PDB file of C-alpha atoms in Angstrom:
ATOM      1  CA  UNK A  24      34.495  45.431 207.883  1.00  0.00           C
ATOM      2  CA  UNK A  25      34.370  42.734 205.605  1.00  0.00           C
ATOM      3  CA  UNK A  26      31.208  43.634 202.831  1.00  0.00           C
ATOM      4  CA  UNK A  27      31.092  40.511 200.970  1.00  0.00           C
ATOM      5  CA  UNK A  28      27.558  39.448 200.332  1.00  0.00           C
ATOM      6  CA  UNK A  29      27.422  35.402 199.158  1.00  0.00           C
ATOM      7  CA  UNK A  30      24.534  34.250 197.463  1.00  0.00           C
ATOM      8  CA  UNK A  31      23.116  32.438 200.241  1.00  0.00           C
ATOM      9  CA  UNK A  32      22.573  36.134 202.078  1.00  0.00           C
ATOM     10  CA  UNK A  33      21.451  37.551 199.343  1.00  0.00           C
ATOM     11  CA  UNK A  34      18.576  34.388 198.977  1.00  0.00           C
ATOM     12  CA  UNK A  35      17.915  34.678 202.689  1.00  0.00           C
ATOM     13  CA  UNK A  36      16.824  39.029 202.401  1.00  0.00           C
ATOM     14  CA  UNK A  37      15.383  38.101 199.257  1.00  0.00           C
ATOM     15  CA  UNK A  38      12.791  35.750 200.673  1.00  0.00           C
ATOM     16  CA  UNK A  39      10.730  36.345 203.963  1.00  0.00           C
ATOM     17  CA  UNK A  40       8.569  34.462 205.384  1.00  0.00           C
ATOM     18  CA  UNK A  41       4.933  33.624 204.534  1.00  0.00           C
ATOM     19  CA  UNK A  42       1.900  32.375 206.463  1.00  0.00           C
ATOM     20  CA  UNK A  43       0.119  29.208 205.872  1.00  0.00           C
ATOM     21  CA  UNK A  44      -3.029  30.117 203.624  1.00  0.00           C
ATOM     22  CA  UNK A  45      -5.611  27.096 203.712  1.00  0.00           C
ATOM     23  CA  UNK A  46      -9.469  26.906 203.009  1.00  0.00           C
ATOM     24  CA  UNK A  47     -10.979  24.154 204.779  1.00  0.00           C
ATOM     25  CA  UNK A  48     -15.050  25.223 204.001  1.00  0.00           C
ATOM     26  CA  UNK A  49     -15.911  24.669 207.094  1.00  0.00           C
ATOM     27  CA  UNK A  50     -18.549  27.183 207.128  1.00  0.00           C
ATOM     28  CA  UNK A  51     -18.820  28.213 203.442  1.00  0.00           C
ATOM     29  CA  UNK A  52     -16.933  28.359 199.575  1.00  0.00           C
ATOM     30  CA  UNK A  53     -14.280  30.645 201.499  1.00  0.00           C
ATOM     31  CA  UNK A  54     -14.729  32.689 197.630  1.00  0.00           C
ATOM     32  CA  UNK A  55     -13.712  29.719 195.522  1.00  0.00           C
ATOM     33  CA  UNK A  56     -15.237  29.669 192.109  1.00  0.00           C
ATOM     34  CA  UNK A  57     -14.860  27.614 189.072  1.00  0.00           C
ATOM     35  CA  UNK A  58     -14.052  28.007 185.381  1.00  0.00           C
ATOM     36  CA  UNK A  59     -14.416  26.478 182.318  1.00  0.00           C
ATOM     37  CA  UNK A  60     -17.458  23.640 181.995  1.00  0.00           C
ATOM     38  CA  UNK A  61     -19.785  23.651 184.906  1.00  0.00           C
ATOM     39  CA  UNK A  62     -23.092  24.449 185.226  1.00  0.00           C
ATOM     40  CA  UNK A  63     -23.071  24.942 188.715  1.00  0.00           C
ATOM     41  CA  UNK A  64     -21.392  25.591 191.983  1.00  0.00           C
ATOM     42  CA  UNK A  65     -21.336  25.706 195.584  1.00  0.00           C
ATOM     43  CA  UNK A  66     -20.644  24.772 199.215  1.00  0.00           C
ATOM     44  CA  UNK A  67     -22.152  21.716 200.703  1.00  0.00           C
ATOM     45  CA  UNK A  68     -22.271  21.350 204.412  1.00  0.00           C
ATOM     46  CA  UNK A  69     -22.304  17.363 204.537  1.00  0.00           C
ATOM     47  CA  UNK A  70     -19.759  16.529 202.168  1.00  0.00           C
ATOM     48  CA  UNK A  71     -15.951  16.712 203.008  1.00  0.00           C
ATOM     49  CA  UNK A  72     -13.279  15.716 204.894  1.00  0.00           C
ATOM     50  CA  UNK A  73     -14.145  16.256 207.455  1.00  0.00           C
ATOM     51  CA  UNK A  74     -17.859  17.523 206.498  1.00  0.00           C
ATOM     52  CA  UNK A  75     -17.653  20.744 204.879  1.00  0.00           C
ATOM     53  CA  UNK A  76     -16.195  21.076 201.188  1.00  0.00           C
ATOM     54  CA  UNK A  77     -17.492  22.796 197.726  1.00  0.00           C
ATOM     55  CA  UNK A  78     -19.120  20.940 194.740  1.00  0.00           C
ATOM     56  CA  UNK A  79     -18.631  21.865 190.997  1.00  0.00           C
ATOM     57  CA  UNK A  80     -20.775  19.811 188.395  1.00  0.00           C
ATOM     58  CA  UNK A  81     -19.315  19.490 184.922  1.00  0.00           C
ATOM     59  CA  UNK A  82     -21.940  20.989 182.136  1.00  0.00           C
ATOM     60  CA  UNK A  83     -20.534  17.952 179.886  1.00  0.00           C
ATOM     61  CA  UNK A  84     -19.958  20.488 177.100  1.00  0.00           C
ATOM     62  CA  UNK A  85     -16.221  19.475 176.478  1.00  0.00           C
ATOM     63  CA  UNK A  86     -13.529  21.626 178.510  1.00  0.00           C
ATOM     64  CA  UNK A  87     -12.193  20.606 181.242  1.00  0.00           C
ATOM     65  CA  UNK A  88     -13.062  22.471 184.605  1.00  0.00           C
ATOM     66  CA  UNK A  89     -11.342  23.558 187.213  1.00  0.00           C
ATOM     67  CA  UNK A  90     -11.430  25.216 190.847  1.00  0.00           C
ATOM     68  CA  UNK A  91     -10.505  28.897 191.227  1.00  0.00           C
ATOM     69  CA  UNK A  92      -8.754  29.922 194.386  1.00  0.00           C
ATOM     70  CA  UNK A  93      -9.562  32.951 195.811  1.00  0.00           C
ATOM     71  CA  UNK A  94      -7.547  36.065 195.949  1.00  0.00           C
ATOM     72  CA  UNK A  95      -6.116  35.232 199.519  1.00  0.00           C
ATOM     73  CA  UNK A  96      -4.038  32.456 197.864  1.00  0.00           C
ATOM     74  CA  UNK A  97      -2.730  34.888 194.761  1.00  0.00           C
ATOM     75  CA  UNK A  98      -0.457  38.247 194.798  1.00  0.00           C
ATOM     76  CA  UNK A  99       3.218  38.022 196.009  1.00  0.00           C
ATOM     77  CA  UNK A 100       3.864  33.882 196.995  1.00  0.00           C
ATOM     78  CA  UNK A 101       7.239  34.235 197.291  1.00  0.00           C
ATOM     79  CA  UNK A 102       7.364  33.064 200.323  1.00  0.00           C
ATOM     80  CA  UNK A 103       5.767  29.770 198.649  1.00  0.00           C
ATOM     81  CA  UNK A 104       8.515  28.879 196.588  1.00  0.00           C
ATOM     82  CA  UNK A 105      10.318  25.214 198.052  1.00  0.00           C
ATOM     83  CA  UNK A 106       6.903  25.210 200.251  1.00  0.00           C
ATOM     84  CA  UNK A 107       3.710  22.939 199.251  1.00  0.00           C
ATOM     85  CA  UNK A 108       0.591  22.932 197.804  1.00  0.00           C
ATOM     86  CA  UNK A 109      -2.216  20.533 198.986  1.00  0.00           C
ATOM     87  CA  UNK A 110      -5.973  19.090 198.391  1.00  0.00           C
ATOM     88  CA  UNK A 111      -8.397  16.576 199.014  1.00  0.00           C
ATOM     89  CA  UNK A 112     -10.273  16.031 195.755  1.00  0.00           C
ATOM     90  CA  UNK A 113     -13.290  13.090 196.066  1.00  0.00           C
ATOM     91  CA  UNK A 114     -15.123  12.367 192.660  1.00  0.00           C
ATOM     92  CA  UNK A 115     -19.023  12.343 193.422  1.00  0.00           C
ATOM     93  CA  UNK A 116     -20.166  11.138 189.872  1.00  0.00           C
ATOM     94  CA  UNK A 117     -18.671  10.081 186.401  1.00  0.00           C
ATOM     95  CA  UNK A 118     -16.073   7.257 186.129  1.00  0.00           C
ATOM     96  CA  UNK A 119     -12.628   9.578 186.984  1.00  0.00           C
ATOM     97  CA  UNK A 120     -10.972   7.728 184.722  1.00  0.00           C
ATOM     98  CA  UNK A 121      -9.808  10.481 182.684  1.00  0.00           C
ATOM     99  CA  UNK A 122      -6.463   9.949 180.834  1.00  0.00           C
ATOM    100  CA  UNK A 123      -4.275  12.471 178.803  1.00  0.00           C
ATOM    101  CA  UNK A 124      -1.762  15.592 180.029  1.00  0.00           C
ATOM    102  CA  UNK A 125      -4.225  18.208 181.255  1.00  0.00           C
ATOM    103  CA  UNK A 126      -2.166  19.963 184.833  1.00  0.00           C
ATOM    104  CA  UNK A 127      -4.131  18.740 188.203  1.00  0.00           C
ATOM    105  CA  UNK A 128      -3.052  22.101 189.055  1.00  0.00           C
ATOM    106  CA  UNK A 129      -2.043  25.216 187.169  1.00  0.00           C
ATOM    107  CA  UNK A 130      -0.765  28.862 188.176  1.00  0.00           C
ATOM    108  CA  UNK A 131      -1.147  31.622 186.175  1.00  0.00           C
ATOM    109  CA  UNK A 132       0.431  34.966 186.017  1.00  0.00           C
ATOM    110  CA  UNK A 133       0.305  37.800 183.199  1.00  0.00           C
ATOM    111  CA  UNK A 134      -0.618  35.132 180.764  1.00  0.00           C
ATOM    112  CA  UNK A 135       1.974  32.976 181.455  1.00  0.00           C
ATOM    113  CA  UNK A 136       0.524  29.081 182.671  1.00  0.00           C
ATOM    114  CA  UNK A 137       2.633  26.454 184.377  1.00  0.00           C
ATOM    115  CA  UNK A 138       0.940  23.595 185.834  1.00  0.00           C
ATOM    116  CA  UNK A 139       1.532  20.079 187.095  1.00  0.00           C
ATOM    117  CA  UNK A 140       0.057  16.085 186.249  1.00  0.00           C
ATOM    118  CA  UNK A 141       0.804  13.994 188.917  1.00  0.00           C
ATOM    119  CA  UNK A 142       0.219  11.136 187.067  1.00  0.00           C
ATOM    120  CA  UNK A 143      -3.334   9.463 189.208  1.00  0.00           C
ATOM    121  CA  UNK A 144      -6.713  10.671 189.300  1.00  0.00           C
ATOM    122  CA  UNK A 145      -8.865  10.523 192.583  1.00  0.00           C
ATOM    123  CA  UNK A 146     -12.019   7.896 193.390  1.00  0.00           C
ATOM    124  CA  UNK A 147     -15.839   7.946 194.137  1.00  0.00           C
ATOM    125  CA  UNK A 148     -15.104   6.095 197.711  1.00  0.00           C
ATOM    126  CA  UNK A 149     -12.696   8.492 199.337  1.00  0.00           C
ATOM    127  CA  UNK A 150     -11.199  11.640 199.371  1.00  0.00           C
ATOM    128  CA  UNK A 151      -7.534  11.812 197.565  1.00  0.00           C
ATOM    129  CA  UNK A 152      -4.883  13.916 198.564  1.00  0.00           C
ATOM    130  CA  UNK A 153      -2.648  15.830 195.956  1.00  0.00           C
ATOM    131  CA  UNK A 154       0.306  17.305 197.369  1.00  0.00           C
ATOM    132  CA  UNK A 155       3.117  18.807 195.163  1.00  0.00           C
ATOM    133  CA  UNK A 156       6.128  20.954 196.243  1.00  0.00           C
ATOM    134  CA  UNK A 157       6.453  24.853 194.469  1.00  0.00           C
ATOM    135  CA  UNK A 158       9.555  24.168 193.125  1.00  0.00           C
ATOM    136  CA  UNK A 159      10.424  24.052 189.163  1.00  0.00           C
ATOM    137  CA  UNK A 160      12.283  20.838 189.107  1.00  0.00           C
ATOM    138  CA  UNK A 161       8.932  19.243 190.589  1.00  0.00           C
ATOM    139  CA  UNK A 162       8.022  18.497 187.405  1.00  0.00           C
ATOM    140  CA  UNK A 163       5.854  21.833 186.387  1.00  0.00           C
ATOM    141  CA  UNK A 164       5.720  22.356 182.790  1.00  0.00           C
ATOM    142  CA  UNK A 165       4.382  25.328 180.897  1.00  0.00           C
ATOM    143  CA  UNK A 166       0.252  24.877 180.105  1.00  0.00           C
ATOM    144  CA  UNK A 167      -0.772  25.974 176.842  1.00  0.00           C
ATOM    145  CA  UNK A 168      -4.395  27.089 177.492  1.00  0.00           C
ATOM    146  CA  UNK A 169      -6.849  27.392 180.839  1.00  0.00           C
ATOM    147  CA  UNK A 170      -7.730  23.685 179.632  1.00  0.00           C
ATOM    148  CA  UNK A 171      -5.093  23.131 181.338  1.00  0.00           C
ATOM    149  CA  UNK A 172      -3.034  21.502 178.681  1.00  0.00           C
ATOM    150  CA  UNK A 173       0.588  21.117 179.792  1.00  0.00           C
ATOM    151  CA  UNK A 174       3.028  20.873 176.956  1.00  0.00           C
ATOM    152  CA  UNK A 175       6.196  19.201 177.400  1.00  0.00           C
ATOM    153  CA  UNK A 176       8.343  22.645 178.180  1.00  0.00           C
ATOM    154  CA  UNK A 177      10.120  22.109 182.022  1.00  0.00           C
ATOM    155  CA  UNK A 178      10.118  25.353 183.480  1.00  0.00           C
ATOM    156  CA  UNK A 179      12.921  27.001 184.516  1.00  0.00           C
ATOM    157  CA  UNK A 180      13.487  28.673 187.864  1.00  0.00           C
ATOM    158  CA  UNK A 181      13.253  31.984 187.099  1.00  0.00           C
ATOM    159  CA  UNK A 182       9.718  31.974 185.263  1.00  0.00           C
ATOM    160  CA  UNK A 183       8.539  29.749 188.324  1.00  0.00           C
ATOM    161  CA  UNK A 184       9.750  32.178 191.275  1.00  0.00           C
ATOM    162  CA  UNK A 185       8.368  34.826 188.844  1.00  0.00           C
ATOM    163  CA  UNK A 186       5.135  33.457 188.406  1.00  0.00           C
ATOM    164  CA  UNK A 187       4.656  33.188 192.605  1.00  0.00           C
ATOM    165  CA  UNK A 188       5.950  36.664 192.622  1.00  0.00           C
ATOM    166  CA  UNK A 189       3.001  37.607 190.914  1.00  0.00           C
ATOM    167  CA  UNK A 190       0.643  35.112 190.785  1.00  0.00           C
ATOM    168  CA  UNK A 191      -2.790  35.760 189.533  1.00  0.00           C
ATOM    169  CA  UNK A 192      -4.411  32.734 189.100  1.00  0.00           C
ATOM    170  CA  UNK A 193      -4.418  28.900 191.114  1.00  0.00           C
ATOM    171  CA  UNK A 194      -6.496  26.396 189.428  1.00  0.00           C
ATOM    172  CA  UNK A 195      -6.692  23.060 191.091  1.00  0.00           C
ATOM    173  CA  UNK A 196      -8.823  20.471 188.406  1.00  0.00           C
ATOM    174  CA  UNK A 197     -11.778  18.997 189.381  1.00  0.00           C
ATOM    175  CA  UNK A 198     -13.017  16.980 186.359  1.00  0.00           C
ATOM    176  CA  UNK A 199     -11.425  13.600 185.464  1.00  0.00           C
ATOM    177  CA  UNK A 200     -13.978  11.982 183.592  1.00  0.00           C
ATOM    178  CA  UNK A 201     -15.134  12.431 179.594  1.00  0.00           C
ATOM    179  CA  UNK A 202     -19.219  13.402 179.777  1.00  0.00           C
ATOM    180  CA  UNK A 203     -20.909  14.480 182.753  1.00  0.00           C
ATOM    181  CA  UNK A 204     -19.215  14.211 186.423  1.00  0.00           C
ATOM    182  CA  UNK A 205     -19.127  16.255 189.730  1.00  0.00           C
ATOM    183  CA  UNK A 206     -16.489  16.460 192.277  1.00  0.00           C
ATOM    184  CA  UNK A 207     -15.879  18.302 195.849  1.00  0.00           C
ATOM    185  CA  UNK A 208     -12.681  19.626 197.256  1.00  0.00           C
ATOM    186  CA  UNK A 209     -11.650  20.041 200.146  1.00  0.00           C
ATOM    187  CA  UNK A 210      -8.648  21.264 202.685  1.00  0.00           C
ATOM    188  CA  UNK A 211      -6.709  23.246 199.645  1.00  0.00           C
ATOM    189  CA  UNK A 212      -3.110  24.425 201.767  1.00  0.00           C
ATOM    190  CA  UNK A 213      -0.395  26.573 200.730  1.00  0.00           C
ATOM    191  CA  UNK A 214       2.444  26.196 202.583  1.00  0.00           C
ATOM    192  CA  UNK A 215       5.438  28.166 202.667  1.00  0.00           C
ATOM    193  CA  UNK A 216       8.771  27.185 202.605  1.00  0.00           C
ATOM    194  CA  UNK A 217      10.983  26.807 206.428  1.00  0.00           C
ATOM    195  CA  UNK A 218      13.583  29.725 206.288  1.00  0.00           C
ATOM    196  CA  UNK A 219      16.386  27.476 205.174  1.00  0.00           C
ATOM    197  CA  UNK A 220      14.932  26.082 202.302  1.00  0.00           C
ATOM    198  CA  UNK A 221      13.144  29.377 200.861  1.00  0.00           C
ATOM    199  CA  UNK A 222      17.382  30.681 201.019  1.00  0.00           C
ATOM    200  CA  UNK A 223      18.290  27.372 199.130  1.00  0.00           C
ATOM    201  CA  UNK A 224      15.504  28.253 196.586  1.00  0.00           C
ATOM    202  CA  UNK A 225      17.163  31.488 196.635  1.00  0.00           C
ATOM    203  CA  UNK A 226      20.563  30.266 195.934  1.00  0.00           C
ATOM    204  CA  UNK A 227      19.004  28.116 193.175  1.00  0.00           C
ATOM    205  CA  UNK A 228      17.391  30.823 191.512  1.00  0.00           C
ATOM    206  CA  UNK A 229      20.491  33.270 191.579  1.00  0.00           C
ATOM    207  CA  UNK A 230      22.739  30.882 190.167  1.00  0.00           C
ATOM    208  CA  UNK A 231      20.218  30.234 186.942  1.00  0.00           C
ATOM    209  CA  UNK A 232      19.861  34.279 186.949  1.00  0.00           C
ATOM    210  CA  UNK A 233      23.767  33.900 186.428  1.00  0.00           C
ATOM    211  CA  UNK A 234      23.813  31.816 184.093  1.00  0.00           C
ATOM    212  CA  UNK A 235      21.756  33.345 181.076  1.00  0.00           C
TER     213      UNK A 235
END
């Protein structure tokens, strides 16, 4: 009986896989929160996309805010990694014209941050849609504070698949614009990866495991 095990086996039993977790606040803030700089929050019924979405406005005291995900979106992602992450972000006030490196999203796990900048900032006409794929070579870079500061540092793909592992934190930003703004988000998805490319991930991640 021939017991070889090749790397792609090992990825496949190393990964299973995941449901789709979305909130589309239909109903309600489906337990989002904020952090950071805003001096209020909550679910509005007539706004969204379609209607339905929840509204943070910026206190205007310097840091930048962000939306919290609830805990249905943290704890053991695997599942994630080589999926997607997606929003709808529409800018209700301020001039969303904000520059500099701050992540549009950022995960956190046991103190470590790693987060994302796309690069574009969403409008006061229309809801924008931010997608990015959960894989380190995306672009994530490590964050230096819950501002949301990213720093430069790629991250490699064993801090990334160990950061979904355990993942305590999803911040998606919702404040683009220096002084006072508001902005409401809407249909936030996580979507895992399709069997073949979570055991790709896999493959990826043993062979960096082998290499340090």
């Amino acid at each position: 009986m021939n017991r070889t095990i090749t790397a792609a086996a090992l990825a496949a039993t190393a990964f299973t896989a995941g449901a789709q977790v979305t909130s589309t606040f239909d109903t309600d803030a489906d337990g989002w929160s904020t952090i950071n700089d805003t001096s209020s929050f909550g679910f509005d019924a007539l706004v969204g996309n379609p209607a339905g979405s929840i509204v943070g406005v910026d206190r205007a005291s310097g840091a930048i805010w962000y939306f919290a995900a609830p805990s249905k979106f943290l704890g053991n992602q695997s599942a994630a990694l080589g999926g997607t992450l997606s929003w709808d972000i529409l800018g209700l006030t301020g001039s969303q014209s904000l520059g500099g490196t701050n992540a549009d999203v950022f995960l956190s796990s046991g103190g470590t941050l790693i987060g994302i900048d796309l690069g574009f900032n969403p409008n006061t006409t229309d809801f924008t849609n931010y997608s990015v794929d959960l894989s380190f070579d995306a672009g994530w870079e490590f964050v230096s504070s819950t501002n949301g500061n990213t720093n430069g540092n790629a991250v490699d793909a064993a801090t990334f698949a160990s950061v979904l592992a355990n993942l305590d934190g999803l911040f998606i930003r919702g404040e683009y614009t220096t002084g006072s703004d508001s902005s409401a988000l809407d249909n936030v998805v996580l979507t895992p990866a399709p069997a073949g490319a979570m055991a790709f991930a896999g493959v990826g991640l043993l062979a960096a495991r082998r290499r340090r």
